Structures are given as structure tokens and as C-alpha cells.
Tab-separated table of C-alpha atoms in Angstrom:
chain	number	residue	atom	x	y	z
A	1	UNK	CA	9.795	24.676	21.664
A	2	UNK	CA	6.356	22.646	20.498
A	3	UNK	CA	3.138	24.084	19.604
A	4	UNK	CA	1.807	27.180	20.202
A	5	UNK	CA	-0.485	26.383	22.823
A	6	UNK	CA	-2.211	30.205	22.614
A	7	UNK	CA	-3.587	28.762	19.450
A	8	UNK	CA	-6.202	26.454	21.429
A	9	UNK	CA	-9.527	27.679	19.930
A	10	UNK	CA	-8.132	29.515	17.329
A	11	UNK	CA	-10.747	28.988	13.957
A	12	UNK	CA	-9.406	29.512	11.037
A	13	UNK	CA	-11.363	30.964	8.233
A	14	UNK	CA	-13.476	29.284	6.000
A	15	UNK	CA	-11.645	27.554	3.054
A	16	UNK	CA	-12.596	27.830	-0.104
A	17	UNK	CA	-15.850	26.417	-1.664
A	18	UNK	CA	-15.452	23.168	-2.929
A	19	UNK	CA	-17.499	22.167	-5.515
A	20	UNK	CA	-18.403	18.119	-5.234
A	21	UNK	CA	-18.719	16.868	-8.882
A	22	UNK	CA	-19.995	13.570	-10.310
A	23	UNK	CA	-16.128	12.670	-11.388
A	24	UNK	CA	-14.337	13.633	-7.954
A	25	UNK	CA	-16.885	11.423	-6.316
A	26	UNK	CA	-16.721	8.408	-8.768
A	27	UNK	CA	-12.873	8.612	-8.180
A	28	UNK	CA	-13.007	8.024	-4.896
A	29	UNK	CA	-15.608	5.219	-5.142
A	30	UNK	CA	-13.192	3.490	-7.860
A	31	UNK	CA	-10.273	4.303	-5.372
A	32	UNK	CA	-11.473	2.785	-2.645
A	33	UNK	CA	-12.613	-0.049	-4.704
A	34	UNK	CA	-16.152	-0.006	-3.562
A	35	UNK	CA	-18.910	-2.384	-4.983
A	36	UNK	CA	-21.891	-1.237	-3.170
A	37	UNK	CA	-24.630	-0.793	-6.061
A	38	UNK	CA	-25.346	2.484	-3.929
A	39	UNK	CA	-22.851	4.438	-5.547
A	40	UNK	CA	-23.671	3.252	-9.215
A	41	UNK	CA	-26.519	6.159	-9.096
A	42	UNK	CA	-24.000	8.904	-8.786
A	43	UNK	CA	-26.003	10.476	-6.065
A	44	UNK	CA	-23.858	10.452	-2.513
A	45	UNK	CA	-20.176	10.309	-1.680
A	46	UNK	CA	-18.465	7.079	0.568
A	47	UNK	CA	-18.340	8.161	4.027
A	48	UNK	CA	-14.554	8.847	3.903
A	49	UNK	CA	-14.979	11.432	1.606
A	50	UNK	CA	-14.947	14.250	3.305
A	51	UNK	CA	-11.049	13.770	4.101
A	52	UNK	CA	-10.560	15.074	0.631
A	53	UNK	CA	-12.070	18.835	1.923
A	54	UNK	CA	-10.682	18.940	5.240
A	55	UNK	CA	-7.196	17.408	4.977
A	56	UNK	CA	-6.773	20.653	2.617
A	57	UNK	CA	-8.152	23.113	5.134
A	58	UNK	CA	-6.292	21.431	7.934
A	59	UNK	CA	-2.915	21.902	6.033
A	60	UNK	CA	-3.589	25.366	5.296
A	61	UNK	CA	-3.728	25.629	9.272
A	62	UNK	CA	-0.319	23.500	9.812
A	63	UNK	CA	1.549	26.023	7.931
A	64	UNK	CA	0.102	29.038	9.613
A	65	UNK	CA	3.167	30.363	11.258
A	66	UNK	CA	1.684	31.119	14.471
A	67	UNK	CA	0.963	27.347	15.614
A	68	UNK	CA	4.977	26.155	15.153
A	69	UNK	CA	3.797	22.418	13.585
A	70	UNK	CA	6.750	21.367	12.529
A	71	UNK	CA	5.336	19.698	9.249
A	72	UNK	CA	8.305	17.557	8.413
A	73	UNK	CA	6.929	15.743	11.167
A	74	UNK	CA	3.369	15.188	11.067
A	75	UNK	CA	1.171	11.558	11.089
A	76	UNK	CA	-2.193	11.519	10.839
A	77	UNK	CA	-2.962	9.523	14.542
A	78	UNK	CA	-6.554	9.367	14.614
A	79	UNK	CA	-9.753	10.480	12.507
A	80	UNK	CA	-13.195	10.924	13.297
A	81	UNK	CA	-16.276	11.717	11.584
A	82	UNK	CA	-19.806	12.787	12.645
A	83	UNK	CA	-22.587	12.642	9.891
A	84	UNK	CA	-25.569	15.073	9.701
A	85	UNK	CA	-26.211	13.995	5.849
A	86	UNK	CA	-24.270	12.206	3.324
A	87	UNK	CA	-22.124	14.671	1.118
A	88	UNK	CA	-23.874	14.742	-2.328
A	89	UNK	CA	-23.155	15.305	-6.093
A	90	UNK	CA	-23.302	19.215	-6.511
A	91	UNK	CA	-22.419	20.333	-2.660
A	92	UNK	CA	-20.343	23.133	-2.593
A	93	UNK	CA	-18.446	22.577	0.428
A	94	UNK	CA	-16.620	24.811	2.491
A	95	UNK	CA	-14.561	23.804	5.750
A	96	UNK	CA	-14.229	25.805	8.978
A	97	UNK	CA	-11.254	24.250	10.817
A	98	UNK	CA	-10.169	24.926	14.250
A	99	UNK	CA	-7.602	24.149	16.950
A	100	UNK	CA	-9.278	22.272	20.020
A	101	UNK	CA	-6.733	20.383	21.420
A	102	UNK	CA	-2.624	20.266	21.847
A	103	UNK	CA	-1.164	18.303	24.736
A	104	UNK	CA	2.225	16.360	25.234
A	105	UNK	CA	2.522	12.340	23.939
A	106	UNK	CA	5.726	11.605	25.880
A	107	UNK	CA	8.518	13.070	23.503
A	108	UNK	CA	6.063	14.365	20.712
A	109	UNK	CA	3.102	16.563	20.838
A	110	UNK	CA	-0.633	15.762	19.529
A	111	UNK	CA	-3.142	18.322	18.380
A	112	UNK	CA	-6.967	17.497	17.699
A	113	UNK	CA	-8.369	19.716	14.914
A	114	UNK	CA	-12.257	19.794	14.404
A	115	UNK	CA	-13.122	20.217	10.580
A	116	UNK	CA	-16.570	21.160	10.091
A	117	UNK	CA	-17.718	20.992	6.648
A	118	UNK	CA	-20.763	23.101	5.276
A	119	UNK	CA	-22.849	23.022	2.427
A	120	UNK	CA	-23.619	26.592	2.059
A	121	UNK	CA	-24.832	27.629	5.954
A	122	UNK	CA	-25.596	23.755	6.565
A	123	UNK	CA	-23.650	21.674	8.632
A	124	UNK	CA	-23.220	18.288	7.126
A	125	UNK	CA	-20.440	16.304	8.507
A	126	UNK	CA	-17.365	17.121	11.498
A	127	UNK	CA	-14.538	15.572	11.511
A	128	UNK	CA	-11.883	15.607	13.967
A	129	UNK	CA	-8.385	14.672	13.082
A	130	UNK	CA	-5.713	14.077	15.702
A	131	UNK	CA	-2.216	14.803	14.356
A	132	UNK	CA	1.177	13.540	16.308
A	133	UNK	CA	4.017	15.450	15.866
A	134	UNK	CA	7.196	13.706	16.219
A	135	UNK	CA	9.704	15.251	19.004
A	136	UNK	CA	13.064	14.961	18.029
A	137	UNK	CA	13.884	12.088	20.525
A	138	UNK	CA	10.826	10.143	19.088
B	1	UNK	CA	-31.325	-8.159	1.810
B	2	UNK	CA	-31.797	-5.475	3.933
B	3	UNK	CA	-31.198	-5.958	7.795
B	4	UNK	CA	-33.596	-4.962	10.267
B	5	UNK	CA	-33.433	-3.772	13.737
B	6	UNK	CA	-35.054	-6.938	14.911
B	7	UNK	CA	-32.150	-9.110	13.556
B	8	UNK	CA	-29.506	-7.507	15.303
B	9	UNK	CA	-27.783	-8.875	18.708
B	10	UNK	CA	-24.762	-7.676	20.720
B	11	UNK	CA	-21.756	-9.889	19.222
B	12	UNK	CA	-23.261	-10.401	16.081
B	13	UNK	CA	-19.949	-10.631	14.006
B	14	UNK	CA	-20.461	-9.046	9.984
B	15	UNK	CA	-18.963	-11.129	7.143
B	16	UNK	CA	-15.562	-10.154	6.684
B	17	UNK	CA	-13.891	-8.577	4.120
B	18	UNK	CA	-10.379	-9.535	2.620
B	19	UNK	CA	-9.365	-6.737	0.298
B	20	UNK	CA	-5.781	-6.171	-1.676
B	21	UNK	CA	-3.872	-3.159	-1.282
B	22	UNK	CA	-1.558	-3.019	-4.581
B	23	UNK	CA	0.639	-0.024	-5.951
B	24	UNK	CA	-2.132	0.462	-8.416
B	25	UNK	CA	-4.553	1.232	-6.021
B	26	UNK	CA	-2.729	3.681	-4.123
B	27	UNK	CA	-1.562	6.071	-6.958
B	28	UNK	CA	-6.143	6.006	-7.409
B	29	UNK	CA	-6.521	7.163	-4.289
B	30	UNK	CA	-3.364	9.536	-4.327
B	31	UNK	CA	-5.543	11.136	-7.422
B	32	UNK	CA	-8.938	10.802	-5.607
B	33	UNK	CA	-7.935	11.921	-2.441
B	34	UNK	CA	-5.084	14.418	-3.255
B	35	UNK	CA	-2.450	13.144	-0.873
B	36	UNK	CA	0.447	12.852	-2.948
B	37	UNK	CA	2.608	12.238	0.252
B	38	UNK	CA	5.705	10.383	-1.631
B	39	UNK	CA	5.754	7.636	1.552
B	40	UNK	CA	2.515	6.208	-0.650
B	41	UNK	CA	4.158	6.065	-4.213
B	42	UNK	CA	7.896	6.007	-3.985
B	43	UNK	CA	9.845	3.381	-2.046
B	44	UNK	CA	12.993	5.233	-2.311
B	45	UNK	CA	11.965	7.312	-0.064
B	46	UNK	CA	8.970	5.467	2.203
B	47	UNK	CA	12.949	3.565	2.840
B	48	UNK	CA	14.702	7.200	3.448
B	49	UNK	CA	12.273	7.761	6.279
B	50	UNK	CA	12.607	4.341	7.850
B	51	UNK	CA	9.576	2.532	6.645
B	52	UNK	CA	10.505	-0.900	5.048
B	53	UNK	CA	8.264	0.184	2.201
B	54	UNK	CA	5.803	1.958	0.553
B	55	UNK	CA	2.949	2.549	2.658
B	56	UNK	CA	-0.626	2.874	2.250
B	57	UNK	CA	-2.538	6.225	3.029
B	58	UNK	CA	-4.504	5.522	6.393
B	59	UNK	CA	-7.233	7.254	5.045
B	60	UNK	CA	-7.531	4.735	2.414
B	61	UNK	CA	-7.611	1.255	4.710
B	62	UNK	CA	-10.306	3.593	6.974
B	63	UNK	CA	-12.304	4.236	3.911
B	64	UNK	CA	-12.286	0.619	3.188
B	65	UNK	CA	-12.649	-0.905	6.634
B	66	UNK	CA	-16.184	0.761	6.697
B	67	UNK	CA	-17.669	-1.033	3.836
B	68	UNK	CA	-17.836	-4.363	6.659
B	69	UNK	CA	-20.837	-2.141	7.925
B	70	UNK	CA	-21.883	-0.736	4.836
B	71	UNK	CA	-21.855	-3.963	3.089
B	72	UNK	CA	-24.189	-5.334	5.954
B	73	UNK	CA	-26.570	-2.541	6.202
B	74	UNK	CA	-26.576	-1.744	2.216
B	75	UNK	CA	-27.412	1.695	2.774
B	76	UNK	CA	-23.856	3.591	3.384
B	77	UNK	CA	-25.670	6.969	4.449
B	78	UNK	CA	-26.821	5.136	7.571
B	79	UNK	CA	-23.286	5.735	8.900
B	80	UNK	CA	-23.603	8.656	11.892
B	81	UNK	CA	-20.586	8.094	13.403
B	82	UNK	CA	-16.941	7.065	12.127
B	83	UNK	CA	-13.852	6.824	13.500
B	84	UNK	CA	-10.650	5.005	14.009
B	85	UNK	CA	-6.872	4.978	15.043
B	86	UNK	CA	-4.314	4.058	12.311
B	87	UNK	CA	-1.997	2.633	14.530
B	88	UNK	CA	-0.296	0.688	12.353
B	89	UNK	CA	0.460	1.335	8.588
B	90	UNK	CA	-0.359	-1.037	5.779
B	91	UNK	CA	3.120	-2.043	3.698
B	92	UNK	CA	2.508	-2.316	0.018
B	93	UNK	CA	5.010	-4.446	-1.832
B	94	UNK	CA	5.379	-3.908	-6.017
B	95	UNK	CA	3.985	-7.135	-6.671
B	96	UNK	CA	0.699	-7.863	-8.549
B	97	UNK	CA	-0.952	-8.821	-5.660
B	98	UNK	CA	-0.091	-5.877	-3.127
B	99	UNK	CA	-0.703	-6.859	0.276
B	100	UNK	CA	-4.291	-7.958	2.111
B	101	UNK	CA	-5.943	-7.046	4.686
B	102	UNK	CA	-8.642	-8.684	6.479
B	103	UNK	CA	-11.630	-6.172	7.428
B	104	UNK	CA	-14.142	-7.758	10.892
B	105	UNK	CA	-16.641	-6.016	12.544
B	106	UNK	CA	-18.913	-7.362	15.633
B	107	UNK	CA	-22.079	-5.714	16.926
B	108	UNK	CA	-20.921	-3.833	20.391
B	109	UNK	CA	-23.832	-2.208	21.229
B	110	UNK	CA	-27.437	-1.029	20.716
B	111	UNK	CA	-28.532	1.961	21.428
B	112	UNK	CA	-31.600	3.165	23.072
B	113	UNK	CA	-32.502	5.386	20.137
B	114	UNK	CA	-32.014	2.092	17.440
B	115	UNK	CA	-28.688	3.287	16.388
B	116	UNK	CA	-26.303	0.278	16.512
B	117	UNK	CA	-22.676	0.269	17.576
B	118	UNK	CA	-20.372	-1.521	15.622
B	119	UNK	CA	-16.138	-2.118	16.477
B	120	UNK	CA	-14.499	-2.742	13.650
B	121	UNK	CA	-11.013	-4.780	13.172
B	122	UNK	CA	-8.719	-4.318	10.538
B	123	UNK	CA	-5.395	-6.998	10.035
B	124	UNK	CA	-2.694	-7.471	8.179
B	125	UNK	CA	-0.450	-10.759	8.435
B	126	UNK	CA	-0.767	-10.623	12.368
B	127	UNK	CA	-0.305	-6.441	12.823
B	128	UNK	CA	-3.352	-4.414	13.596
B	129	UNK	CA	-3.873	-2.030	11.604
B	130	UNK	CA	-6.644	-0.362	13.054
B	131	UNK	CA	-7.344	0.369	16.492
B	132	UNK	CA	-10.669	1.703	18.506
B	133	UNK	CA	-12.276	1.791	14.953
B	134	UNK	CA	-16.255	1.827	15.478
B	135	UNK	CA	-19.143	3.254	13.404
B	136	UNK	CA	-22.343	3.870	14.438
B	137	UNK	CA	-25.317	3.128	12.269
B	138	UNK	CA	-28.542	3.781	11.930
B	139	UNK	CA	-30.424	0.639	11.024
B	140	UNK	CA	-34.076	0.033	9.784
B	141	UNK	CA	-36.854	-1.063	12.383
């Protein structure tokens, strides 16, 4: 039963490039309802953006058969994310995710998975997303 | 107005932000973001897995909790640091209004390199929403 904890460390390869456009970005910013004149100039993405990259990567990784995440019963617990640069109009993004953490949460399980998103070989943001997965007693 | 090192102090609390949540907004950031979890959109079944109603995405109320800080600073690439717990989800009637959600953040710490430290609170009615949300920032000398 639970996770596969041999999976601790495991990196997944990187997904595929993302390409960050002018109207991805200024969806987002509308989204989130943002007034900061920052944005007007179409230049950089709100920090939250990069969720849009590695959520993807990070659900190609729940499926992978070898971890057992039972994906009915996923919620998104915690996120974190560590800046080198803002992501900008014309990035083409790619996301190497990978397994760091899986320990109990009294009935349920919780797995940390580190995201980190590249622009080409550069390194611009990590994120780190902590994902609870409901026992069946919880 | 930008905000300079200088004017900063430990417990300095940020103007608040009160900011509706409506259906509206969360089928725009089910587009933006891609999560077209139903639990966001469709209250038949938000209800079928216990929730009293629709919900908003987490990812949404921490993408809008963080414009407290960049509000305050102006410049949102001084964010270094982000991160929060959703501990509690945001409910999102089908009325015009949607629900609010008061946005606070207070100055927690300064840093020896002139980054600054700031914990972040995010409520709505009298249920956190957010918990151990802080951003770190770097601000002008």
C-alpha cells in the first residue's frame, strides 16, 4: 500500500518546451485580476506563473505507474517558489521534476516534488509542491 | 512611490487588499492556468466530493495574495522567495459578487543582505485561508 518510496530521487525527464507567449501571459495577468501597471508592458509573467509549467510536468509524474499516487486522491498542500529571474515573454521553458520527499501524514501520505524550470540550460525559478494524498480512512 | 530600504521596519503592516472571488473569475484562471479540475467550475460535483461548493483553485488565492507585496514594492520581479500553505479552500457561491477575501501582510524580518521578509495573511469570513505564506523581497536601498 502508499507510495513507492524507491522513487525518492527519482527525476523525471525534462518535459516538453514550453513556449511563454505574450497571450498565455496576459491571461494569467487578467485571471488573477492584477492591476500593477508592470504588466501593461507585456514584458514579465506574475510570480505564480510558473504553476502553469510545472503542475503539467508534475502530473505527468503522478501517473507514472511506478510511484502508486493514487490520483483520485490528490490536494495540492503546499507550494513554494524560488526566483532566479522573472519568467519572460518568449522563454521557452522546460521543467525537470523530481521526487524528494514521501513520508506518512497520519492516515494519508505527502510527497514534496521539486520543479525546476529552465529557460534553455538556465535555471530560472524552483518550485516545490507538496501533494497530500488522502488514505482511505482520511 | 517606490519604497526604499530605509523605510522599512519589522511589523510594518502593507495596505490590505480585499479582492472578490466570483464564478467568472475562476473559469479565467481555469483557461490561464489549465486546471480544469471540475471542483472549480461545477457545483454538482465540488457537492459529490463533500465540499459545500464550488471551490477556488489554491493556486489562484496564492497568486493573488502576493500582489499585498507587490503592490507595496511596485516592482513584482523583486519577489525571490514565495510560498504558502492552502490550508483552507476559498468557497465560491454563483452570485454576482462571489466571495471576498481579505489579503494582509506585515514586515517579519530583514535580512542581512537587504532582502526583506514578509508573512502574509489571507481570510475569508473568519477561515484562514492561507497559512505560513511569506515572500521574500528584494527591496531598493
Amino acid at each position: 500500500m502508499g507510495m513507492n518510496r524507491d522513487m525518492i530521487g527519482h527525476v523525471y525527464p525534462p518535459s516538453q518546451p514550453y513556449l511563454v507567449t505574450t497571450e498565455k501571459v496576459s491571461a494569467f495577468v487578467s485571471a488573477l485580476g492584477e492591476t500593477n501597471p508592470a504588466y501593461a508592458t507585456g514584458t514579465v509573467a506574475p510570480p505564480t506563473f510558473p504553476i502553469v509549467v510545472t503542475m503539467h510536468a508534475m502530473e505527468e509524474a503522478f501517473h507514472d505507474p511506478a510511484l502508486q499516487m493514487d490520483y483520485s486522491r490528490i490536494v495540492h498542500s503546499d507550494q513554494r517558489f524560488q526566483y532566479v529571474r522573472p519568467i519572460r515573454i518568449g522563454d521557452e521553458l522546460t521543467v525537470r521534476a523530481s521526487v524528494e520527499e514521501i513520508k506518512p501524514l497520519g492516515p494519508s501520505e505527502i510527497a514534496t516534488f521539486k520543479t525546476e524550470v529552465l529557460s534553455g540550460d538556465e535555471l530560472v525559478v524552483t518550485g516545490w509542491s507538496k501533494l497530500v494524498v488522502r488514505g482511505p480512512d482520511a | 512611490m517606490t519604497i526604499k530600504l530605509s523605510d522599512v521596519t519589522v511589523g510594518l503592516e502593507l495596505p490590505p487588499l480585499d479582492l472578490a472571488f466570483t464564478r467568472a473569475d475562476l473559469v479565467a484562471y481555469a483557461n490561464a492556468s489549465g486546471d480544469m479540475n471540475p471542483i472549480h467550475q461545477d457545483e454538482v460535483v465540488a457537492k459529490s466530493v463533500g465540499l459545500p461548493d464550488v471551490i477556488a483553485h489554491g493556486m489562484l488565492t496564492m497568486g493573488r495574495a502576493i500582489r499585498v507585496v507587490t503592490d507595496w514594492v511596485g516592482d513584482p520581479t523583486a519577489v525571490i522567495d514565495y510560498s504558502v500553505r492552502m490550508t483552507r479552500p476559498v468557497v465560491v457561491p454563483n452570485t454576482a459578487g462571489g466571495s471576498t477575501v481579505t489579503f494582509t501582510g506585515k514586515v517579519a524580518q530583514i535580512n542581512d543582505d537587504g532582502t526583506v521578509q514578509v508573512d502574509l495573511g489571507a481570510v475569508f469570513g473568519d477561515v484562514k485561508v492561507l497559512g505560513l505564506a511569506k515572500a521574500t523581497v528584494r527591496i531598493a536601498q
